[in-house]
């Protein structure tokens, strides 16, 4: 669906840690003074952020905050003004955020996802930097969020062209003592219809994007299906710690005409879908209606080999412009479909300003997520 362009804007942000269900009647809020490193009592309402530094709910928590980490990379307010509801339906936690950038995402964005009542996060891993995904996974897990590891971008394999390198990388992450809960990892490329880093000869297949069906294009997709199946099967049949690493299929663009053909091509090539923990896809409604997402999900369910898999929509949005009523309707479909366990709003927090058209304000987020999932506070 899209090329991820990495844009980083450095601003100084305030880290707000909000306790779920917290009210202003609870304990006072302490803010750390960057000049002295000392905690100062502010007022009971932690949403009031008129001092520099990190906002905490108790002195011990405040003293553990690293003053130097207060200024981090961000492109908008990372705190969020929502409070997730402790009595919200479990379906609320199906919705998450795709940061659309490599790991090294500011910890405060994970806090914002939690504050907005979300349950999933995703960022992109690179072979040379296992530390950032480990830190990101810890940030997610500490808040009860389910993290997803994605690899590659267009022609850049991120160092994972050889699946054995990816296997070793995932085991390294899983083996970190701080990774105490399972996480999801995509066993192959994202949107292989346009991101062709897995092809050793990238000019050999070109199914196109939103192109009409033709025998040549189907032939290209079948060739790609062989590459995808081989890569995925190597990972599925490896020594990966499956107690920690839950594997998702390569992320198929089911918004495209080619999505169904990619699934069929992988099946023909012997893809071991039964060895996965879920099927991953991207879904966009193109300003139409919730019928779009329903028909797109049906592409996965149409094949016996994939019909029984849990579905994670690693990208969810309305393109080319975010029509909130349609996006809200799509989220309603996701919440009610028991086969979909996760759906991540693409660049909802504007972490990648190159895709700012998908960014949502807190008010917009509250609208599409639903009043049963999050309260919007001032």
Coordinates of C-alpha atoms in Angstrom, one line a residue:
X1 CA 0.0 0.0 0.0
X2 CA 2.8 2.4 0.8
X3 CA 6.5 3.1 1.1
X4 CA 7.5 4.0 4.7
X5 CA 9.6 7.1 4.6
X6 CA 11.4 7.6 7.9
X7 CA 11.2 11.2 9.1
X8 CA 12.4 12.1 12.6
X9 CA 11.6 15.4 14.3
X10 CA 13.2 16.1 17.6
X11 CA 11.2 18.0 20.2
X12 CA 11.1 18.0 23.9
X13 CA 8.2 16.1 25.2
X14 CA 6.6 15.5 28.6
X15 CA 6.3 12.0 29.8
X16 CA 2.9 11.4 31.4
X17 CA 2.2 8.2 33.1
X18 CA -1.5 7.8 33.7
X19 CA -2.9 5.1 35.9
X20 CA -5.8 3.4 34.3
X21 CA -9.0 4.6 35.9
X22 CA -7.1 7.3 37.9
X23 CA -9.1 10.2 39.2
X24 CA -8.0 13.6 40.6
X25 CA -9.0 12.4 44.0
X26 CA -6.1 10.0 44.2
X27 CA -2.5 10.6 45.3
X28 CA -0.7 13.8 44.3
X29 CA 1.3 14.0 41.1
X30 CA 5.1 14.5 41.4
X31 CA 7.1 16.2 38.6
X32 CA 10.9 15.9 38.3
X33 CA 12.8 19.1 38.0
X34 CA 15.5 18.6 35.3
X35 CA 17.7 21.2 37.0
X36 CA 17.9 19.5 40.4
X37 CA 16.7 16.0 39.6
X38 CA 14.4 16.3 42.5
X39 CA 10.7 15.5 42.6
X40 CA 8.3 18.4 43.3
X41 CA 4.7 17.9 44.3
X42 CA 2.4 19.4 41.7
X43 CA -1.4 18.9 41.9
X44 CA -3.5 15.8 42.1
X45 CA -4.5 15.9 38.5
X46 CA -1.6 14.5 36.5
X47 CA -3.1 15.9 33.3
X48 CA -1.8 19.3 34.3
X49 CA 1.7 19.5 32.9
X50 CA 2.9 23.0 33.5
X51 CA 6.4 22.1 34.7
X52 CA 9.3 20.5 32.7
X53 CA 10.3 16.9 33.4
X54 CA 8.4 13.7 33.9
X55 CA 5.1 13.4 35.6
X56 CA 4.7 10.5 38.0
X57 CA 2.2 9.3 40.5
X58 CA 4.5 8.7 43.4
X59 CA 8.0 9.7 44.6
X60 CA 9.6 6.3 44.0
X61 CA 8.4 6.2 40.4
X62 CA 9.6 9.7 39.8
X63 CA 13.0 9.0 41.2
X64 CA 13.4 6.1 38.7
X65 CA 12.9 8.4 35.7
X66 CA 16.0 9.4 33.8
X67 CA 16.0 13.2 33.4
X68 CA 18.2 13.0 30.3
X69 CA 15.5 10.9 28.6
X70 CA 12.8 13.6 28.9
X71 CA 13.7 15.1 25.5
X72 CA 13.1 12.4 23.0
X73 CA 12.3 12.0 19.3
X74 CA 8.6 12.7 18.7
X75 CA 6.4 14.5 16.2
X76 CA 3.4 15.4 18.4
X77 CA 2.2 15.3 22.0
X78 CA 3.0 11.8 23.2
X79 CA 1.0 11.8 26.3
X80 CA -2.5 11.5 24.9
X81 CA -5.5 13.0 26.8
X82 CA -7.4 9.8 27.1
X83 CA -8.0 7.4 30.0
X84 CA -8.6 3.8 29.1
X85 CA -11.6 2.4 30.9
X86 CA -11.1 -0.6 33.2
X87 CA -14.6 -1.8 32.4
X88 CA -14.2 -1.5 28.6
X89 CA -15.1 -4.6 26.5
X90 CA -12.1 -6.9 25.7
X91 CA -12.7 -6.0 22.0
X92 CA -11.3 -2.5 22.6
X93 CA -7.9 -4.1 23.1
X94 CA -7.9 -5.4 19.6
X95 CA -7.1 -2.0 18.3
X96 CA -3.5 -0.7 18.3
X97 CA -1.0 1.5 16.6
X98 CA 1.5 0.9 13.9
X99 CA 4.3 3.4 14.5
X100 CA 5.5 3.2 10.9
X101 CA 9.1 3.7 11.9
X102 CA 12.0 1.6 13.1
X103 CA 12.3 0.7 16.8
X104 CA 13.7 3.4 19.1
X105 CA 10.2 4.8 19.4
X106 CA 9.9 7.1 22.4
X107 CA 8.6 5.2 25.5
X108 CA 5.9 7.9 25.9
X109 CA 4.2 6.7 22.7
X110 CA 3.6 3.3 24.3
X111 CA 2.1 5.2 27.3
X112 CA -0.2 7.1 24.9
X113 CA -1.3 3.8 23.3
X114 CA -2.2 2.5 26.8
X115 CA -3.9 5.8 27.8
X116 CA -6.1 5.5 24.6
X117 CA -7.2 2.0 25.6
X118 CA -5.3 0.3 22.9
X119 CA -3.8 -3.2 23.0
X120 CA -1.2 -3.5 20.2
X121 CA 2.0 -1.8 18.9
X122 CA 4.3 -2.4 15.8
X123 CA 7.6 -1.0 14.7
X124 CA 10.3 -2.1 12.3
X125 CA 13.5 -4.0 13.3
X126 CA 17.0 -3.8 11.8
X127 CA 19.6 -6.5 12.2
X128 CA 22.3 -4.2 13.5
X129 CA 20.2 -2.9 16.3
X130 CA 18.6 -5.6 18.5
X131 CA 18.7 -3.3 21.5
X132 CA 16.0 -1.0 20.3
X133 CA 13.4 -3.7 19.7
X134 CA 14.2 -5.2 23.1
X135 CA 13.6 -1.8 24.7
X136 CA 10.4 -1.3 22.7
X137 CA 9.0 -4.7 23.6
X138 CA 9.7 -4.0 27.2
X139 CA 7.9 -0.7 27.0
X140 CA 4.9 -2.4 25.4
X141 CA 4.8 -5.4 27.8
X142 CA 5.1 -3.2 30.9
X143 CA 1.8 -1.7 29.9
X144 CA 0.0 -4.9 28.8
X145 CA 0.4 -4.1 25.1
X146 CA 1.1 -6.8 22.6
X147 CA 4.1 -5.9 20.4
X148 CA 4.6 -6.9 16.8
X149 CA 8.1 -7.0 15.1
X150 CA 8.1 -6.1 11.4
X151 CA 11.2 -6.3 9.1
X152 CA 12.1 -4.7 5.8
X153 CA 11.0 -1.7 3.8
X154 CA 10.6 -1.7 0.0
X155 CA 14.0 -2.8 -1.3
X156 CA 15.7 -2.7 2.1
X157 CA 15.8 -6.1 3.8
X158 CA 17.0 -4.6 7.1
X159 CA 19.8 -7.2 7.1
X160 CA 17.3 -10.1 7.0
X161 CA 17.5 -11.4 3.5
X162 CA 18.8 -14.6 4.9
X163 CA 16.1 -16.1 7.1
X164 CA 18.7 -17.6 9.4
X165 CA 19.8 -14.1 10.4
X166 CA 16.2 -13.3 11.3
X167 CA 15.9 -16.5 13.3
X168 CA 19.1 -15.7 15.3
X169 CA 17.8 -12.1 15.8
X170 CA 14.5 -13.2 17.1
X171 CA 16.1 -15.8 19.5
X172 CA 18.4 -13.0 20.7
X173 CA 15.4 -10.8 21.6
X174 CA 13.5 -13.7 23.1
X175 CA 16.5 -14.6 25.2
X176 CA 16.8 -11.2 26.8
X177 CA 15.9 -11.6 30.5
X178 CA 13.6 -8.6 30.3
X179 CA 11.4 -10.2 27.7
X180 CA 9.1 -12.1 29.9
X181 CA 6.0 -12.4 27.7
X182 CA 5.3 -13.6 24.1
X183 CA 5.5 -11.2 21.2
X184 CA 4.6 -11.5 17.5
X185 CA 7.0 -11.4 14.6
X186 CA 6.2 -11.2 10.9
X187 CA 7.8 -14.2 9.1
X188 CA 8.6 -12.3 5.9
X189 CA 8.1 -9.0 4.0
X190 CA 5.4 -6.4 4.5
X191 CA 3.1 -6.0 1.5
X192 CA 5.2 -8.0 -1.0
X193 CA 3.2 -6.7 -3.9
X194 CA 5.2 -3.5 -3.6
X195 CA 8.0 -4.3 -1.2
X196 CA 10.2 -6.8 -3.1
X197 CA 13.3 -7.0 -1.0
X198 CA 13.0 -10.8 -0.8
X199 CA 13.6 -11.2 -4.6
X200 CA 17.3 -11.7 -5.5
X201 CA 16.4 -10.4 -8.9
X202 CA 13.9 -7.6 -8.1
X203 CA 13.1 -7.0 -11.8
X204 CA 11.8 -10.5 -12.2
X205 CA 8.4 -10.0 -10.6
X206 CA 6.2 -6.9 -10.7
X207 CA 2.6 -7.6 -9.9
X208 CA 1.9 -3.9 -9.8
X209 CA -0.3 -2.0 -7.4
X210 CA -4.0 -1.7 -8.1
X211 CA -3.4 -3.2 -11.5
X212 CA -5.8 -5.3 -13.6
X213 CA -5.5 -9.1 -13.5
X214 CA -3.4 -10.6 -16.3
X215 CA -1.7 -14.0 -16.7
X216 CA 1.7 -12.3 -16.7
X217 CA 0.9 -10.6 -13.3
X218 CA -0.5 -13.8 -11.9
X219 CA 2.7 -15.6 -13.0
X220 CA 4.8 -12.9 -11.2
X221 CA 2.7 -13.4 -8.1
X222 CA 3.2 -17.2 -8.2
X223 CA 6.9 -16.7 -8.5
X224 CA 6.8 -14.3 -5.5
X225 CA 4.6 -16.9 -3.6
X226 CA 7.5 -19.4 -3.9
X227 CA 9.9 -16.9 -2.4
X228 CA 7.5 -16.1 0.4
X229 CA 6.7 -19.7 1.2
X230 CA 10.3 -20.7 1.3
X231 CA 11.3 -17.8 3.6
X232 CA 8.3 -18.4 5.9
X233 CA 8.7 -22.1 6.1
X234 CA 12.4 -21.8 7.0
X235 CA 11.4 -19.7 10.0
X236 CA 8.4 -21.9 11.0
X237 CA 10.5 -25.0 10.9
X238 CA 13.5 -23.5 12.8
X239 CA 14.6 -23.6 16.5
X240 CA 12.9 -20.3 17.3
X241 CA 11.6 -20.1 20.9
X242 CA 7.9 -20.5 20.1
X243 CA 7.1 -20.0 23.8
X244 CA 8.2 -16.3 23.3
X245 CA 7.9 -15.8 19.6
X246 CA 4.5 -16.0 17.9
X247 CA 4.8 -16.1 14.2
X248 CA 2.6 -14.2 11.7
X249 CA 2.6 -14.8 7.9
X250 CA 4.2 -12.3 5.6
X251 CA 1.9 -9.2 5.6
X252 CA -0.4 -9.5 2.6
X253 CA -2.0 -6.4 1.1
X254 CA -5.6 -7.6 1.1
X255 CA -6.8 -4.1 0.0
X256 CA -5.2 -4.8 -3.4
X257 CA -6.6 -7.0 -6.2
X258 CA -3.4 -9.1 -5.8
X259 CA -4.0 -10.1 -2.2
X260 CA -6.0 -13.2 -2.9
X261 CA -3.5 -14.3 -5.6
X262 CA -0.6 -13.9 -3.2
X263 CA -2.4 -16.2 -0.7
X264 CA -3.1 -18.7 -3.4
X265 CA 0.4 -18.5 -4.8
X266 CA 1.9 -19.2 -1.3
X267 CA -0.5 -22.2 -0.9
X268 CA 0.5 -23.6 -4.2
X269 CA 4.2 -23.3 -3.2
X270 CA 3.6 -25.3 -0.1
X271 CA 3.5 -22.5 2.6
X272 CA 3.1 -24.1 6.0
X273 CA 0.3 -21.8 7.3
X274 CA -0.7 -24.4 9.9
X275 CA 2.7 -23.8 11.6
X276 CA 1.8 -20.1 12.2
X277 CA 0.2 -18.4 15.1
X278 CA -1.7 -16.0 12.9
X279 CA -2.1 -14.4 9.4
X280 CA -1.1 -10.8 9.0
X281 CA -2.4 -8.4 6.4
X282 CA -3.0 -4.7 5.6
X283 CA -6.5 -3.3 5.1
X284 CA -7.6 0.1 3.8
X285 CA -11.1 1.2 2.9
X286 CA -10.4 3.8 0.2
X287 CA -13.2 6.1 1.3
X288 CA -15.9 3.5 0.7
X289 CA -17.7 1.7 3.4
X290 CA -17.2 -1.1 5.9
X291 CA -18.1 -3.5 3.1
X292 CA -14.5 -3.0 2.0
X293 CA -12.9 -4.4 5.1
X294 CA -15.4 -7.2 5.3
X295 CA -14.7 -8.4 1.7
X296 CA -11.0 -8.0 2.3
X297 CA -11.0 -10.2 5.4
X298 CA -13.1 -12.7 3.5
X299 CA -10.1 -13.2 1.2
X300 CA -8.2 -14.8 4.1
X301 CA -11.2 -16.9 5.2
X302 CA -11.8 -18.2 1.6
X303 CA -8.9 -20.6 1.7
X304 CA -9.1 -23.7 3.9
X305 CA -5.3 -23.3 4.6
X306 CA -5.8 -19.9 6.2
X307 CA -9.4 -19.8 7.2
X308 CA -8.8 -21.0 10.7
X309 CA -5.9 -18.6 11.5
X310 CA -6.2 -15.7 13.9
X311 CA -5.9 -12.5 11.9
X312 CA -3.7 -9.4 12.7
X313 CA -4.2 -6.4 10.5
X314 CA -0.8 -4.8 10.8
X315 CA -2.1 -1.7 9.0
X316 CA -5.6 -0.4 9.2
X317 CA -6.7 2.9 7.8
X318 CA -8.9 4.8 5.3
X319 CA -7.1 5.9 2.1
X320 CA -6.4 8.4 0.5
X321 CA -7.9 10.4 3.3
X322 CA -9.1 9.4 6.8
X323 CA -12.9 9.5 6.7
X324 CA -13.6 9.1 10.4
X325 CA -17.1 7.6 10.0
X326 CA -15.7 4.9 7.7
X327 CA -12.7 4.2 10.0
X328 CA -15.0 4.0 13.0
X329 CA -17.2 1.5 11.1
X330 CA -14.2 -0.5 10.1
X331 CA -13.1 -0.7 13.7
X332 CA -16.6 -1.9 14.6
X333 CA -16.2 -4.7 12.1
X334 CA -12.8 -5.6 13.7
X335 CA -14.3 -5.6 17.2
X336 CA -17.2 -7.9 16.2
X337 CA -15.1 -10.4 14.2
X338 CA -13.8 -13.1 16.5
X339 CA -11.2 -14.2 13.9
X340 CA -9.5 -10.7 14.1
X341 CA -7.4 -10.4 17.2
X342 CA -5.5 -7.2 16.4
X343 CA -5.8 -4.2 14.1
X344 CA -3.2 -1.5 14.2
X345 CA -4.0 2.0 13.0
X346 CA -1.2 3.1 10.6
X347 CA 0.8 6.1 11.8
X348 CA -2.1 7.2 14.0
X349 CA 0.3 9.0 16.4
X350 CA 2.1 10.7 13.5
X351 CA 5.4 9.1 14.5
X352 CA 6.3 9.2 10.8
X353 CA 5.5 12.7 9.4
X354 CA 6.0 11.3 5.9
X355 CA 2.6 9.7 6.3
X356 CA 0.9 12.4 8.3
X357 CA -2.3 12.0 6.3
X358 CA -3.1 9.0 8.5
X359 CA -2.4 10.8 11.8
X360 CA -5.3 11.2 14.2
X361 CA -5.8 13.8 16.9
X362 CA -6.8 12.6 20.3
X363 CA -10.4 13.7 19.7
X364 CA -10.4 11.8 16.4
X365 CA -8.9 8.7 18.1
X366 CA -11.6 8.9 20.8
X367 CA -14.3 9.0 18.1
X368 CA -13.1 6.0 16.1
X369 CA -12.1 3.9 19.1
X370 CA -15.5 4.5 20.8
X371 CA -16.7 5.9 24.1
X372 CA -16.8 2.3 25.5
X373 CA -13.0 2.1 25.1
X374 CA -11.6 5.5 26.2
X375 CA -12.6 8.7 28.0
X376 CA -11.2 11.9 26.5
X377 CA -10.0 14.4 29.2
X378 CA -8.7 17.9 29.0

